[in-house]
Amino acid sequence: MANESFIAKIEGHGNLHLDWGKNKVWLEVEEGERLFEAMVVGRPAKDLTWITPRICGVCPIAHNLAALKALEGAFNSRLSGSTILLRRLLLAAQILQSHTLHLYFLALPDYLGIDSGVELAKTHPTHFKEALELKRVSDLLADSIGGRGIHPTATAIGGFKKALSKNKLEDLKSEVERLLEPAEKTVKLFSSLKYPEAKTDLTFLSLTSSTDYDVYDIKHISSSKKAQGKISDYRTLINEEIRAYSTAKFGKYSGKIVTVGALSRLNLSGNLLSGKAKELYKSAGIDFQNPYHNNLAQAVEIYAFVQEAIELLDQLTNNEIEESKTLITNEDFKPGKKVRGIGALEAPRGGLYYEVGIDAKGLITDCNIVTPTVQNLPSMEESAKTILSKQKNSSKGRAEELLEMLIRAYDPCITCSVH
Amino acid sequence: MVNKQKIGIFDFTDCEGCEVALISLREKLVEIAAEVEIVNWRLAQKKAADGPYDIVIIEGTPITQNEIDTLKYLREQTKILVGLGSCATLAGIPGIIDKEARSGWYEKIYGKEYKPRGIDALPLSAYVLVDYSIHGCPVDKGELLRVIQEILAGKKPKNPGYSVCFECKLAGNPCRLLNKQPCLGPITAGGCGAICIRGGSPCYGCFGIRQDALIDNLAMTLRKFSDPAEMENYFSMFLKKTPEYKKLFGKKEQNGK
């Protein structure tokens, strides 16, 4: 094979460069730097939760909630039981929104041999109907609880600015229950797809609760090959490297390449799923050595988070919302001394970390954000290399197609990776 | 048969939330896609045809030289150019960072050796003529649909002439200003349905300053219960790269060094 290189177009403003002869692969991210960690400095603490969701329009709620967790850590806020349930519900809605968008609108067309998700309406109307229903109800959940599905308006440091009535929560529950069927069909559909073969040795990393599949109230950083790490040590554990060819940093865990996201969560916490979600997970046939199976893992999570949303809505409707402890009217915190907080959670694409320093007057002094895609970029390059090395006898076109599908299977969020 | 209008949807540096809003139109998007020919949309399809186009919709801030060049090229290639969302129409959230402050922050965030790509976060109109702006962070789905349908019908869509306050009253929200809470509703163009205030947040002006806005009057009201720093904080959320902001608070921000 000649020593030529070509560029595969990937999601976001990034290019995958390949050099056949040298078996070299590098991911060039060229999105402009917005400098979010600089934007918030000197501004009141509450602005963090308003500004940083704008890092990413696909997972803004994850950024909003991680920012809130960091600030609540700094201010020692005590959250009501209702607040935690509503936050978990909001994050479940976020994962449903994001996975639905990715699976049906971005990944599925590859496997069905069509050009775009919109074409599904004509070529596969049943799948399209299921996708739209998942999208409609997950948007409705996010709109209702967060005030707006993209860039929340109703969350607050310590709780919510608006609370939902019991009637509204009951309506939402009946809407979410309608998703059980399309969610199950999603798992069946993605189990039936023919994924490219790949054998990689991935190290999985995920924030875990160790007691259930919770993605909001997490306790540790868990790795499939190393001992558990403390969230407070995230800065020493996750090292970010600068590469001349990329505006996104490249993250490693204790110096090693790791994989984050749905496949990692299922690998590390899948056994903690319950009920039908666990059954579907067990029967889906996920191959953890095959990165393409991240799509299948996301499909399983669609069912798991529909099930979780129903359970959360059950709890919320069975007990009254403690309005006095949930509703927040004032977010102007002036701590009177320097304070610092770290907030972390599992965003749709993996572990998201926020750290914020606040001065005595309540103004932000510094901020650090580590996004899931930053942690996944080295793994994407590594897996691409492994797959490329097995394609010496394939046509250039086929190899390019496989690599594009691989990058898409990772579901990278380029806008998150450059922030 | 009438030729379908050729549409290209592009995005520069941004969060892609306005494109997600476009996809969230669901069935309506399918209807629009059937009426026209979407010949280029990086986020949602493989097909990526070169121009000329009838309509080009651009989301995001042209922040790198490559994006600025692409923007100028797309302007030549299209009959109608539409800005989608506050990053494109106002510079929005990325506009919070001033050009002069960037070098210090690059060094702090990326280190001394790093060669940055970003030049400055400015709206599309800083470089080319924009035929229509769909404001919002993110855009409002109803407003998005209205504008697209009007453009497709050959009309020149108009921004709502009223302020956010008008829609806020219709929504039955208590007035923030009367409660001594800062809000840019009176000077901001409507079209959002006062969604932020309904959620319990203030209006930071992401739909842009409306025509004939009485900015000085609002500033006078705000001064009664907020200090200058707080007032500037509100105006600098989405409006920092507007002439109105420069007039009110004409000074440089500190460099990251």
XYZ file of C-alpha atoms in Angstrom:
676
model
C 0.000 0.000 0.000
C 1.361 3.387 -0.966
C 2.406 5.878 1.642
C -0.505 8.185 1.177
C -2.586 9.875 3.815
C -6.187 10.916 3.665
C -8.628 12.681 5.901
C -11.914 11.255 7.059
C -14.531 13.781 8.021
C -15.895 13.272 11.508
C -18.554 14.813 13.689
C -17.735 18.317 14.792
C -14.854 20.339 13.475
C -12.318 17.580 13.429
C -10.429 15.515 10.899
C -8.966 12.068 11.232
C -5.633 11.976 9.420
C -4.287 8.624 8.314
C -0.968 7.500 7.007
C -1.381 4.001 5.595
C 2.245 3.066 5.213
C 3.300 4.196 8.657
C 0.053 2.982 10.264
C -0.246 6.414 11.813
C -3.495 8.045 12.829
C -4.047 11.418 14.391
C -7.165 13.334 15.253
C -6.990 16.985 14.409
C -9.564 19.046 16.258
C -9.870 22.491 14.700
C -12.864 24.008 16.493
C -12.043 27.524 17.699
C -11.204 28.012 21.376
C -14.014 29.771 23.244
C -12.133 29.870 26.577
C -15.054 29.127 28.912
C -12.723 28.718 31.896
C -11.679 32.340 31.309
C -15.162 33.730 30.580
C -16.485 32.993 34.048
C -13.585 34.512 36.016
C -14.608 37.671 37.873
C -18.307 36.928 37.486
C -20.753 35.950 40.266
C -20.847 32.227 41.130
C -24.348 31.716 39.718
C -23.143 32.754 36.235
C -21.169 29.493 36.031
C -24.391 27.500 35.717
C -25.712 29.906 33.063
C -22.594 30.220 30.925
C -21.041 26.747 30.825
C -24.085 24.819 29.505
C -23.311 26.795 26.320
C -20.186 24.634 25.968
C -22.438 22.034 24.385
C -25.954 22.144 22.962
C -26.161 18.353 22.940
C -25.416 17.896 26.659
C -26.029 21.338 28.255
C -27.912 19.864 31.206
C -24.899 17.738 32.170
C -22.758 20.894 32.250
C -25.403 22.795 34.216
C -25.690 20.037 36.819
C -21.919 19.513 37.164
C -21.471 23.282 37.631
C -24.221 23.254 40.287
C -22.537 20.352 42.091
C -19.210 22.209 42.167
C -20.865 25.373 43.538
C -22.948 23.468 46.059
C -19.730 21.793 47.207
C -18.081 25.195 47.603
C -21.039 26.681 49.516
C -21.782 23.519 51.520
C -25.384 23.572 50.306
C -27.718 20.922 51.644
C -30.065 19.560 48.996
C -33.584 18.362 49.714
C -34.571 14.807 48.808
C -36.884 16.196 46.111
C -34.045 18.236 44.617
C -31.851 15.162 44.260
C -34.684 13.166 42.666
C -35.427 15.996 40.227
C -31.741 16.421 39.366
C -31.414 12.681 38.690
C -34.523 12.824 36.519
C -33.102 15.769 34.606
C -29.835 13.920 33.962
C -31.770 10.823 32.848
C -33.680 13.057 30.391
C -30.354 14.457 29.159
C -28.924 11.004 28.485
C -32.116 9.990 26.668
C -32.046 13.161 24.526
C -28.388 12.767 23.674
C -28.372 9.010 23.004
C -31.525 9.259 20.854
C -30.033 12.031 18.766
C -26.791 10.159 18.314
C -28.163 6.680 17.695
C -30.975 7.522 15.291
C -29.805 10.689 13.613
C -26.046 10.163 13.420
C -25.098 6.480 13.830
C -28.010 4.477 12.398
C -27.776 5.888 8.842
C -24.277 4.272 8.590
C -25.707 0.847 9.338
C -28.779 1.169 7.136
C -26.853 2.572 4.208
C -28.735 5.863 4.022
C -27.467 9.423 3.998
C -29.188 11.071 6.945
C -31.474 10.512 9.921
C -34.172 12.588 8.235
C -34.262 10.047 5.384
C -35.352 7.412 7.903
C -38.828 8.950 7.646
C -39.072 7.494 4.150
C -36.874 4.414 4.305
C -37.643 3.085 7.803
C -40.816 4.811 9.016
C -41.329 2.538 12.060
C -37.843 3.215 13.421
C -38.306 6.888 12.687
C -41.557 6.993 14.624
C -39.845 5.396 17.618
C -36.972 7.865 17.388
C -39.357 10.820 17.290
C -41.297 9.533 20.281
C -38.086 9.118 22.317
C -37.002 12.594 21.250
C -40.382 14.187 21.993
C -40.764 12.797 25.492
C -37.131 13.252 26.544
C -37.323 16.889 25.357
C -40.602 17.280 27.243
C -39.012 15.927 30.441
C -36.020 18.246 30.114
C -38.256 21.227 29.238
C -40.609 20.586 32.138
C -38.004 20.089 34.864
C -35.168 22.290 33.633
C -37.350 25.058 32.182
C -35.862 24.479 28.714
C -34.481 21.351 27.031
C -31.434 23.163 25.655
C -29.759 25.456 28.227
C -31.814 25.117 31.435
C -33.481 28.136 33.046
C -35.077 26.682 36.189
C -32.217 25.017 38.084
C -30.602 26.896 40.975
C -27.712 26.602 43.413
C -29.253 24.461 46.166
C -32.453 23.498 44.350
C -34.810 24.806 41.668
C -36.264 28.198 40.780
C -39.546 26.548 39.782
C -41.154 23.389 41.154
C -43.590 21.125 39.349
C -47.039 20.272 40.658
C -47.940 16.701 41.483
C -50.387 16.703 38.557
C -47.688 17.731 36.138
C -45.369 15.015 37.456
C -48.127 12.444 37.024
C -48.680 13.594 33.436
C -44.953 13.268 32.800
C -44.970 9.784 34.239
C -47.652 8.603 31.848
C -45.706 10.149 28.957
C -42.461 8.431 29.986
C -44.263 5.103 30.386
C -45.103 5.325 26.697
C -41.368 5.149 25.992
C -40.948 1.620 27.366
C -41.971 0.110 24.055
C -39.861 2.276 21.711
C -36.937 1.927 24.160
C -37.149 -1.869 24.064
C -37.418 -1.772 20.280
C -34.319 0.423 20.200
C -32.341 -2.253 22.071
C -33.675 -4.938 19.706
C -32.838 -2.826 16.653
C -29.289 -2.073 17.747
C -28.769 -5.719 18.782
C -29.731 -6.782 15.267
C -27.239 -4.523 13.462
C -24.124 -5.986 11.941
C -21.219 -4.190 13.623
C -17.769 -4.205 12.038
C -15.447 -6.676 13.718
C -12.804 -5.214 15.973
C -10.649 -6.530 18.745
C -9.170 -3.859 20.963
C -7.978 -3.897 24.532
C -9.872 -0.995 26.080
C -9.406 0.271 29.633
C -12.754 1.509 30.862
C -13.179 4.502 33.149
C -16.383 5.694 34.765
C -17.671 7.584 37.764
C -19.605 5.030 39.797
C -21.869 4.933 42.818
C -20.942 1.268 43.512
C -24.483 0.569 44.736
C -26.595 1.179 41.643
C -26.449 2.579 38.102
C -26.787 6.182 39.349
C -24.972 8.696 37.157
C -25.694 11.806 39.271
C -24.882 10.789 42.828
C -21.533 9.148 42.079
C -18.857 8.344 44.665
C -15.637 7.151 42.958
C -13.632 7.126 39.754
C -13.555 3.456 38.754
C -11.237 1.866 36.210
C -11.468 -1.636 34.746
C -7.727 -2.084 35.296
C -6.811 -0.005 38.342
C -7.938 0.626 41.907
C -10.733 3.129 42.542
C -9.734 6.786 42.609
C -11.090 9.695 44.627
C -13.062 12.364 42.792
C -11.163 15.014 44.768
C -7.933 13.702 43.155
C -9.285 14.105 39.621
C -6.663 16.682 38.663
C -3.721 14.394 39.444
C -5.470 11.292 38.089
C -6.650 12.743 34.782
C -3.767 14.404 32.972
C -4.501 16.683 30.036
C -1.885 16.956 27.285
C -1.572 19.674 24.673
C -1.025 18.508 21.092
C 0.119 20.934 18.428
C -2.427 19.595 15.916
C -5.487 20.001 18.144
C -7.413 22.771 19.894
C -8.772 20.063 22.204
C -6.591 18.683 24.968
C -5.968 14.932 25.167
C -6.754 13.324 28.540
C -5.243 10.204 30.086
C -5.885 8.466 33.397
C -2.712 7.939 35.436
C -0.794 8.296 32.176
C -2.779 5.543 30.437
C -5.245 5.653 27.556
C -8.809 5.066 28.764
C -12.299 4.846 27.281
C -15.309 6.623 28.799
C -19.037 6.608 27.964
C -21.892 4.124 27.751
C -19.729 1.079 27.011
C -17.537 1.879 30.040
C -20.517 2.451 32.324
C -22.022 -0.894 31.375
C -18.665 -2.621 31.776
C -18.172 -1.217 35.275
C -21.758 -0.944 36.590
C -23.929 -3.009 34.233
C -24.425 -5.677 36.896
C -26.037 -3.052 39.118
C -28.892 -2.515 36.644
C -32.209 -3.938 37.727
C -35.385 -5.418 36.271
C -35.962 -5.466 32.563
C -32.987 -3.146 31.902
C -30.677 -5.805 33.327
C -32.341 -8.540 31.248
C -31.948 -6.499 28.071
C -28.334 -5.739 28.949
C -27.580 -9.427 29.492
C -29.243 -10.511 26.258
C -27.934 -7.688 24.052
C -24.656 -9.504 23.404
C -22.309 -6.602 24.076
C -18.685 -7.309 23.163
C -16.542 -5.075 25.364
C -13.524 -5.506 23.111
C -15.374 -3.968 20.202
C -15.631 -0.154 20.383
C -18.406 -0.175 17.744
C -20.557 -1.751 20.461
C -20.705 1.614 22.229
C -23.765 2.168 20.021
C -25.351 -0.980 21.412
C -24.423 0.100 24.949
C -26.164 3.439 24.352
C -29.270 1.590 23.172
C -29.298 -0.478 26.391
C -28.918 2.738 28.369
C -31.942 4.222 26.593
C -34.038 1.483 28.160
C -32.206 1.744 31.502
C -32.845 5.502 31.781
C -36.481 5.252 30.690
C -36.892 2.708 33.480
C -35.026 4.957 35.923
C -37.087 8.015 34.929
C -40.283 6.097 35.688
C -38.920 4.981 39.079
C -37.890 8.538 39.933
C -41.283 9.908 38.898
C -42.883 7.220 41.066
C -40.926 8.407 44.067
C -41.652 12.056 43.296
C -45.394 11.503 42.921
C -45.680 9.227 45.967
C -44.181 11.862 48.240
C -45.004 15.543 48.193
C -42.259 17.805 46.816
C -40.747 19.592 49.807
C -41.292 22.994 48.216
C -39.826 25.065 51.028
C -36.550 23.131 50.834
C -36.500 22.827 47.039
C -37.461 26.302 45.841
C -34.591 28.777 45.760
C -35.259 32.488 45.454
C -31.803 33.930 46.060
C -28.596 32.749 44.421
C -26.367 35.651 45.466
C -23.849 33.871 47.647
C -21.197 35.890 49.464
C -19.241 33.299 51.456
C -17.071 35.849 53.354
C -13.941 33.751 52.685
C -12.325 31.909 49.789
C -14.110 28.654 49.012
C -13.600 25.898 46.447
C -15.762 23.096 45.109
C -15.508 20.083 42.822
C -18.509 18.607 41.037
C -18.534 15.491 38.899
C -21.120 13.328 37.200
C -21.527 10.942 34.303
C -22.592 13.002 31.282
C -23.999 11.080 28.275
C -20.439 10.609 26.938
C -18.689 9.889 30.257
C -17.185 11.538 33.336
C -17.496 15.329 33.497
C -15.511 17.252 36.137
C -15.915 20.842 37.314
C -13.763 22.697 39.799
C -14.417 26.286 40.832
C -12.776 28.737 43.212
C -14.859 31.578 44.710
C -13.640 34.651 46.595
C -15.134 36.180 49.756
C -17.487 38.367 47.685
C -18.860 35.399 45.757
C -16.953 36.050 42.512
C -15.319 33.229 40.548
C -11.507 33.275 40.808
C -10.729 30.220 38.682
C -12.421 27.327 36.972
C -11.334 24.005 35.508
C -13.490 21.750 33.353
C -12.547 18.260 32.132
C -14.979 16.868 29.563
C -15.620 13.244 28.546
C -14.486 13.645 24.938
C -11.092 14.979 26.080
C -10.630 11.663 27.910
C -11.768 9.669 24.864
C -9.611 11.302 22.158
C -6.471 9.175 22.787
C -8.602 6.005 22.814
C -10.172 7.002 19.509
C -6.728 7.387 17.940
C -5.582 4.069 19.454
C -8.636 2.099 18.270
C -8.398 3.688 14.819
C -4.786 2.492 14.626
C -5.769 -1.055 15.628
C -8.529 -1.169 13.036
C -6.367 0.372 10.325
C -3.656 -2.251 10.877
C -6.222 -4.984 10.079
C -7.324 -3.319 6.835
C -4.189 -3.723 4.750
C -6.094 -5.840 2.239
C -9.185 -3.632 2.099
C -9.823 -0.818 -0.281
C -9.044 2.693 0.856
C -12.744 3.508 0.643
C -13.725 0.655 2.940
C -11.031 1.534 5.477
C -12.152 5.153 5.478
C -15.743 4.102 5.978
C -14.820 1.816 8.900
C -12.853 4.573 10.575
C -15.617 7.127 10.165
C -18.028 4.646 11.716
C -15.568 3.994 14.526
C -15.236 7.670 15.373
C -19.024 8.052 15.244
C -19.442 5.002 17.505
C -17.409 6.844 20.155
C -19.975 9.672 19.857
C -17.354 12.389 20.273
C -18.512 15.828 21.260
C -16.032 18.154 19.647
C -17.650 21.286 21.075
C -17.242 19.819 24.578
C -13.653 18.819 23.890
C -12.694 22.404 22.978
C -14.250 24.664 25.540
C -41.749 20.939 -11.895
C -40.417 23.787 -9.842
C -36.800 23.409 -8.813
C -36.440 22.916 -5.087
C -34.489 25.579 -3.225
C -30.978 24.445 -2.332
C -30.148 24.928 1.322
C -26.814 24.593 3.076
C -26.578 24.521 6.868
C -23.158 25.318 8.324
C -21.732 25.802 11.777
C -18.722 27.670 13.077
C -17.379 27.651 16.631
C -20.336 27.121 18.939
C -22.304 24.605 21.017
C -24.534 23.348 18.171
C -27.598 23.844 20.395
C -29.455 25.793 17.699
C -28.972 22.926 15.243
C -30.253 20.593 17.959
C -33.289 22.902 18.207
C -33.725 22.513 14.448
C -33.699 18.710 14.814
C -36.126 19.076 17.740
C -38.695 20.394 15.246
C -39.089 16.660 14.437
C -42.045 16.136 12.052
C -41.879 19.793 11.000
C -38.239 19.383 10.000
C -39.188 16.403 7.851
C -41.840 18.552 6.156
C -39.361 21.342 5.496
C -36.738 18.862 4.259
C -39.289 17.531 1.754
C -40.057 21.016 0.410
C -36.439 21.953 -0.178
C -33.174 20.251 -0.935
C -30.763 20.267 1.994
C -27.568 19.853 0.018
C -25.065 20.398 2.821
C -25.494 19.823 6.573
C -22.406 18.486 8.298
C -24.133 17.585 11.551
C -26.967 15.552 10.115
C -25.978 14.089 6.755
C -23.068 12.873 4.634
C -24.110 14.698 1.496
C -22.054 17.871 1.332
C -22.491 19.682 -1.974
C -20.602 22.812 -2.951
C -22.504 25.964 -3.881
C -24.144 27.883 -5.284
C -26.972 27.753 -2.765
C -30.279 29.556 -2.564
C -30.165 29.826 1.221
C -27.238 29.371 3.583
C -27.974 29.092 7.290
C -24.986 29.618 9.576
C -24.783 28.824 13.252
C -21.869 29.892 15.452
C -19.137 32.500 15.689
C -16.482 32.768 12.965
C -13.571 32.654 15.385
C -10.736 31.060 13.370
C -9.230 32.358 10.100
C -10.552 29.267 8.346
C -14.078 30.096 9.522
C -13.774 33.745 8.499
C -12.600 32.672 5.008
C -15.404 30.102 4.747
C -17.957 32.726 5.761
C -16.791 35.131 3.049
C -16.826 32.308 0.492
C -20.327 31.196 1.515
C -21.574 34.767 1.155
C -20.471 34.705 -2.473
C -22.109 31.335 -3.007
C -25.586 32.127 -1.704
C -28.525 34.361 -2.518
C -29.717 34.563 1.090
C -27.539 34.273 4.206
C -29.230 33.623 7.538
C -27.570 33.797 10.976
C -28.829 31.118 13.348
C -28.610 31.778 17.077
C -26.919 34.388 19.252
C -23.330 33.254 18.513
C -23.906 34.054 14.831
C -26.085 37.125 15.323
C -24.429 38.810 18.339
C -21.220 36.815 19.081
C -23.205 35.714 22.124
C -21.487 33.827 24.932
C -18.122 33.434 23.087
C -18.161 37.238 22.718
C -17.672 37.585 26.491
C -13.933 37.214 25.800
C -12.341 40.306 24.281
C -9.696 40.009 21.587
C -7.042 41.703 23.736
C -7.616 39.272 26.597
C -7.160 36.123 24.529
C -3.347 35.826 24.485
C -3.066 35.800 28.269
C -5.774 33.197 28.625
C -4.287 30.977 25.914
C -1.060 30.915 27.880
C -2.855 30.144 31.122
C -5.099 27.407 29.734
C -2.903 25.846 27.021
C 0.642 26.852 27.999
C 3.340 28.983 26.336
C 4.098 26.696 23.402
C 0.529 26.553 22.128
C -0.357 28.145 18.802
C -3.978 29.238 19.084
C -6.449 29.210 16.187
C -9.064 31.556 17.605
C -8.705 35.234 16.660
C -11.766 36.997 18.048
C -15.408 36.099 18.695
C -17.515 38.425 16.530
C -20.926 38.128 14.882
C -21.249 37.143 11.202
C -22.162 40.738 10.386
C -18.637 41.862 11.332
C -17.438 40.238 8.093
C -20.348 39.916 5.647
C -23.835 41.145 4.908
C -26.400 39.047 6.776
C -29.871 38.980 5.242
C -31.698 37.728 8.274
C -30.892 36.939 11.908
C -32.686 34.291 13.918
C -31.670 35.327 17.415
C -31.655 33.321 20.623
C -29.482 31.168 22.849
C -30.813 28.804 21.841
C -33.262 29.870 19.119
C -36.958 29.469 19.896
C -38.451 26.545 17.986
C -41.629 28.413 17.020
C -39.697 31.456 15.874
C -37.267 29.249 13.939
C -40.125 27.588 12.097
C -41.853 30.897 11.343
C -38.723 32.478 9.890
C -37.767 29.452 7.792
C -41.281 29.195 6.374
C -41.390 32.905 5.559
C -38.001 32.797 3.834
C -39.050 29.740 1.821
C -42.210 31.562 0.806
C -40.058 34.383 -0.556
C -40.951 36.882 2.165
C -38.489 38.953 4.121
C -39.208 37.975 7.715
C -39.424 40.723 10.270
C -38.173 40.610 13.837
C -41.032 41.046 16.296
C -41.318 44.762 16.996
C -42.242 44.237 20.637
C -40.046 43.581 23.642
C -39.675 40.499 25.840
C -41.803 42.394 28.421
C -44.821 42.118 26.146
C -44.549 38.331 26.032
C -43.633 38.196 29.704
C -46.886 39.929 30.636
C -48.811 37.516 28.409
C -47.105 34.629 30.224
C -48.335 36.084 33.517
C -44.909 36.380 35.139
C -44.388 38.828 38.006
C -42.166 41.705 36.820
C -38.578 41.254 37.937
C -37.779 44.971 37.730
C -40.721 45.860 39.971
C -39.309 43.303 42.420
C -35.896 45.011 42.209
C -34.308 42.146 40.276
C -32.223 43.043 37.210
C -33.688 42.112 33.816
C -33.039 43.204 30.233
C -36.582 42.397 29.081
C -37.602 45.985 28.201
C -34.802 46.515 25.654
C -34.711 42.983 24.248
C -36.554 41.890 21.110
C -39.375 39.421 21.743
C -39.924 36.088 20.041
C -38.799 33.866 22.907
C -42.067 33.816 24.843
C -40.104 35.093 27.890
C -38.930 31.518 28.454
C -36.060 32.395 30.804
C -38.254 34.496 33.094
C -40.884 31.741 33.116
C -38.150 29.404 34.401
C -37.184 31.863 37.148
C -34.119 33.365 35.419
C -33.588 36.937 34.214
C -33.558 38.092 30.590
C -29.950 38.643 29.495
C -30.891 39.919 26.033
C -30.007 36.932 23.816
C -32.601 37.979 21.196
C -30.680 41.194 20.666
C -31.571 44.795 21.387
C -34.912 45.689 19.843
C -35.479 48.645 17.584
C -35.995 51.982 19.340
C -35.073 50.476 22.706
C -34.844 53.014 25.525
C -31.546 51.750 26.906
C -30.826 54.808 29.033
C -34.187 54.513 30.748
C -33.522 50.892 31.649
C -30.014 51.800 32.851
C -31.541 54.470 35.109
C -33.985 51.933 36.585
C -31.238 49.335 37.103
C -29.002 51.865 38.892
C -31.692 52.290 41.542
C -31.140 48.807 42.942
C -27.970 47.339 41.445
C -24.344 48.463 41.454
C -22.442 49.230 38.212
C -20.626 45.872 38.266
C -23.886 43.948 38.487
C -25.409 46.001 35.698
C -22.421 45.404 33.458
C -22.572 41.732 34.275
C -26.082 41.527 32.793
C -25.207 43.455 29.649
C -22.024 41.445 29.084
C -23.727 38.032 28.931
C -24.805 38.120 25.274
C -24.388 41.754 24.226
C -20.708 42.411 24.857
C -19.830 42.817 21.179
C -22.713 45.193 20.432
C -22.213 48.943 19.897
C -24.736 49.574 22.675
C -22.556 47.733 25.196
C -19.477 49.677 24.122
C -21.395 52.920 24.539
C -22.543 52.014 28.052
C -19.319 50.449 29.342
C -16.475 51.475 27.025
C -13.435 49.867 28.623
C -11.088 46.911 28.279
C -11.329 43.734 30.324
C -8.294 42.386 32.157
C -5.920 40.070 30.351
C -5.575 36.530 31.707
C -1.857 36.971 32.459
